[in-house]
mmCIF file of C-alpha atoms in Angstrom:
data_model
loop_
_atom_site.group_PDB
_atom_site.id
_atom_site.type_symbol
_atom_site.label_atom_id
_atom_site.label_comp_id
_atom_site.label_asym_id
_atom_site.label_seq_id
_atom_site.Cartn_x
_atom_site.Cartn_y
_atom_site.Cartn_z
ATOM 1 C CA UNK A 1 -4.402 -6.635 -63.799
ATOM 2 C CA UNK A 2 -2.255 -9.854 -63.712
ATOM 3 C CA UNK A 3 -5.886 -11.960 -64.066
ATOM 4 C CA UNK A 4 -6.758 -10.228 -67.404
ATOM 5 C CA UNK A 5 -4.292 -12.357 -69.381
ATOM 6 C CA UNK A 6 -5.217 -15.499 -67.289
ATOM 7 C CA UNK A 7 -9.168 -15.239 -67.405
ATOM 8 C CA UNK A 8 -8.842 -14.807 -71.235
ATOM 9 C CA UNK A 9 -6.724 -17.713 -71.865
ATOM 10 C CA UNK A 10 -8.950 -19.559 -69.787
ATOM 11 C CA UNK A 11 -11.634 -18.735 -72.422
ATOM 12 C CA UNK A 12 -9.693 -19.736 -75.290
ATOM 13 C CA UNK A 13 -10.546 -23.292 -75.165
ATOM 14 C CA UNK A 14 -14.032 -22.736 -75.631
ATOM 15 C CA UNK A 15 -13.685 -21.549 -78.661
ATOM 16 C CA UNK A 16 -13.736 -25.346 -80.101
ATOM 17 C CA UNK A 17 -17.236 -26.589 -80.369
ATOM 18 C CA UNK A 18 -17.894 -29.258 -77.481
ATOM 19 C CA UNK A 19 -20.648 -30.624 -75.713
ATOM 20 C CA UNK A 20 -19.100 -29.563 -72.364
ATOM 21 C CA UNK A 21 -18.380 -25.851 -73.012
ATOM 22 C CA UNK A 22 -22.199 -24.921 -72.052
ATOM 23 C CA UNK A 23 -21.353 -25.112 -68.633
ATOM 24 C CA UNK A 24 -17.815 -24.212 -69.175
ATOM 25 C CA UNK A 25 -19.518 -20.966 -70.211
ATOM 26 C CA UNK A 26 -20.938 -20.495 -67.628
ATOM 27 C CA UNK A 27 -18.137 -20.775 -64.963
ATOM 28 C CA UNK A 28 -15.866 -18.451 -67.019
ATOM 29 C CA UNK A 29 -18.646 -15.481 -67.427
ATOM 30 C CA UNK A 30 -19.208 -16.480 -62.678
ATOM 31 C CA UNK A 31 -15.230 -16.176 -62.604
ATOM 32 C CA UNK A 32 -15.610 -12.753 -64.693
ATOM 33 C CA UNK A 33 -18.216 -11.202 -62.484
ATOM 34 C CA UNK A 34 -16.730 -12.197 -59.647
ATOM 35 C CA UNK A 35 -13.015 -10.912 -60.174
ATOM 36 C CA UNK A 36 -12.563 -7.026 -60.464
ATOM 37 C CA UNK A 37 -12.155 -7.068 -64.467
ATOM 38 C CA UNK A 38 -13.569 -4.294 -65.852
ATOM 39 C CA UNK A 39 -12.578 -4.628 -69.225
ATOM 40 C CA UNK A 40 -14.178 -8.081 -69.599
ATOM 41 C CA UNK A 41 -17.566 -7.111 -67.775
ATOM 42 C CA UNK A 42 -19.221 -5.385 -71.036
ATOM 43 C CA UNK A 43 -18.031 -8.560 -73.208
ATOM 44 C CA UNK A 44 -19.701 -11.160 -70.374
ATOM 45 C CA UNK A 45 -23.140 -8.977 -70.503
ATOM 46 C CA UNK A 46 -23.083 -8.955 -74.566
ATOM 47 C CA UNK A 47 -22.346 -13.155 -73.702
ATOM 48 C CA UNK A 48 -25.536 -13.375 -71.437
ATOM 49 C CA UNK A 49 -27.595 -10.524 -73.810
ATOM 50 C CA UNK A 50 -27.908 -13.532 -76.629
ATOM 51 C CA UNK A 51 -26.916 -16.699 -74.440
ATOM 52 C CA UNK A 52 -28.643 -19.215 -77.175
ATOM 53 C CA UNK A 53 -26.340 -17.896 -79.517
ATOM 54 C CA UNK A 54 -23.403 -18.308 -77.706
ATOM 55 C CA UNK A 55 -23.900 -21.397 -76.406
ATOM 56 C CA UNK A 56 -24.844 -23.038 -79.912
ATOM 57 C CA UNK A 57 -21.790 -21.395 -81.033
ATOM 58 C CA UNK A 58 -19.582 -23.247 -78.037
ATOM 59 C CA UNK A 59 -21.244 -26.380 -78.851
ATOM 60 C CA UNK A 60 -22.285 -27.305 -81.794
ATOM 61 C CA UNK A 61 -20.054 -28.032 -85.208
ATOM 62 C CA UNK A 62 -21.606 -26.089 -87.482
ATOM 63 C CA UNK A 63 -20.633 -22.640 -88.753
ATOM 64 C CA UNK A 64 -22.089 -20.360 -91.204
ATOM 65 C CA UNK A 65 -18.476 -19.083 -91.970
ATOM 66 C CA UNK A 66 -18.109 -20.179 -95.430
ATOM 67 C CA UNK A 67 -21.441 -18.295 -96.145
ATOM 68 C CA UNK A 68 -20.173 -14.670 -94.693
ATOM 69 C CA UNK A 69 -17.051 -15.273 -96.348
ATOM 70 C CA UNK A 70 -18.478 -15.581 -99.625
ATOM 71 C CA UNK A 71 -20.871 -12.406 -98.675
ATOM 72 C CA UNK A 72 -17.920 -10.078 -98.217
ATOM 73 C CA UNK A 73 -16.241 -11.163 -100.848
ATOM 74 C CA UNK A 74 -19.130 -9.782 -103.035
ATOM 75 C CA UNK A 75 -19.692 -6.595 -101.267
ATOM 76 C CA UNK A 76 -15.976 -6.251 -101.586
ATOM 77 C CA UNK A 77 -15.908 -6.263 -105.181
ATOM 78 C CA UNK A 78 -19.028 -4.452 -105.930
ATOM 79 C CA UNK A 79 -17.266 -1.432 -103.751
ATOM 80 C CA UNK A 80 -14.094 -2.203 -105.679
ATOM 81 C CA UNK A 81 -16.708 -1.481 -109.191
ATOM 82 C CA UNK A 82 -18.340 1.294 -107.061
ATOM 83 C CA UNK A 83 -21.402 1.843 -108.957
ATOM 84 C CA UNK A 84 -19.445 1.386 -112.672
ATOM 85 C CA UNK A 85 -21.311 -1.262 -113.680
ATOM 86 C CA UNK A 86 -23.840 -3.042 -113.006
ATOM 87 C CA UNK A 87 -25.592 -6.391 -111.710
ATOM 88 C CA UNK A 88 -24.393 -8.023 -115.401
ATOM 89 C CA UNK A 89 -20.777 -7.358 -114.436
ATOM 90 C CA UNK A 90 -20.513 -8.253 -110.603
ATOM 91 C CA UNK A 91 -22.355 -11.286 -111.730
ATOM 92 C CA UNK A 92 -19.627 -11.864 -114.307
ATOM 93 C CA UNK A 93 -16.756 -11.329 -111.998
ATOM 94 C CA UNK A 94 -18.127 -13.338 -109.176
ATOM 95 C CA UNK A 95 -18.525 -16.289 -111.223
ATOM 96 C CA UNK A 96 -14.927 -16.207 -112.984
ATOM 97 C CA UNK A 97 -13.518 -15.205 -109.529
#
């Protein structure tokens, strides 16, 4: 169990975009497979299920984090209103919050 905390530091750096982590990638999810870690086999196959994804995320600057922040912030405060009011008031306190 000693590789567990070893293989997921290893991962850690690709977590910063960079040109290089597409291979990267791919050498951590071979070094997975290939050592006996259970718990980290069901994360490597959800990895391969939507590579694209992942390796646009490992590359590439951009983020759409901003955008799903700003998304739960609204469904946040239309449960916090849950179903008081309506569109005229989560529009209000969107737009002063």
């Amino acid at each position: 169990m000693t590789h567990l905390p070893t293989t997921i530091r290893a991962f850690a750096p690709l977590l910063k975009p960079r040109p290089e982590n597409a291979d990267a990638l791919g050498l951590w999810i071979a070094q997975v497979r290939t050592a006996d870690l259970p718990h980290l086999h069901a994360f490597t196959r959800g990895l391969e299920r939507d590579r694209d994804a992942v390796i646009a995320a490992v590359t590439l600057p951009y983020s759409n984090g901003p955008t799903e922040g700003v998304n739960t912030k609204t469904k946040r405060m239309a449960r916090q209103m849950h179903g008081r009011a309506g569109f005229t008031l989560l529009r209000h306190r969107i737009l002063l919050g």
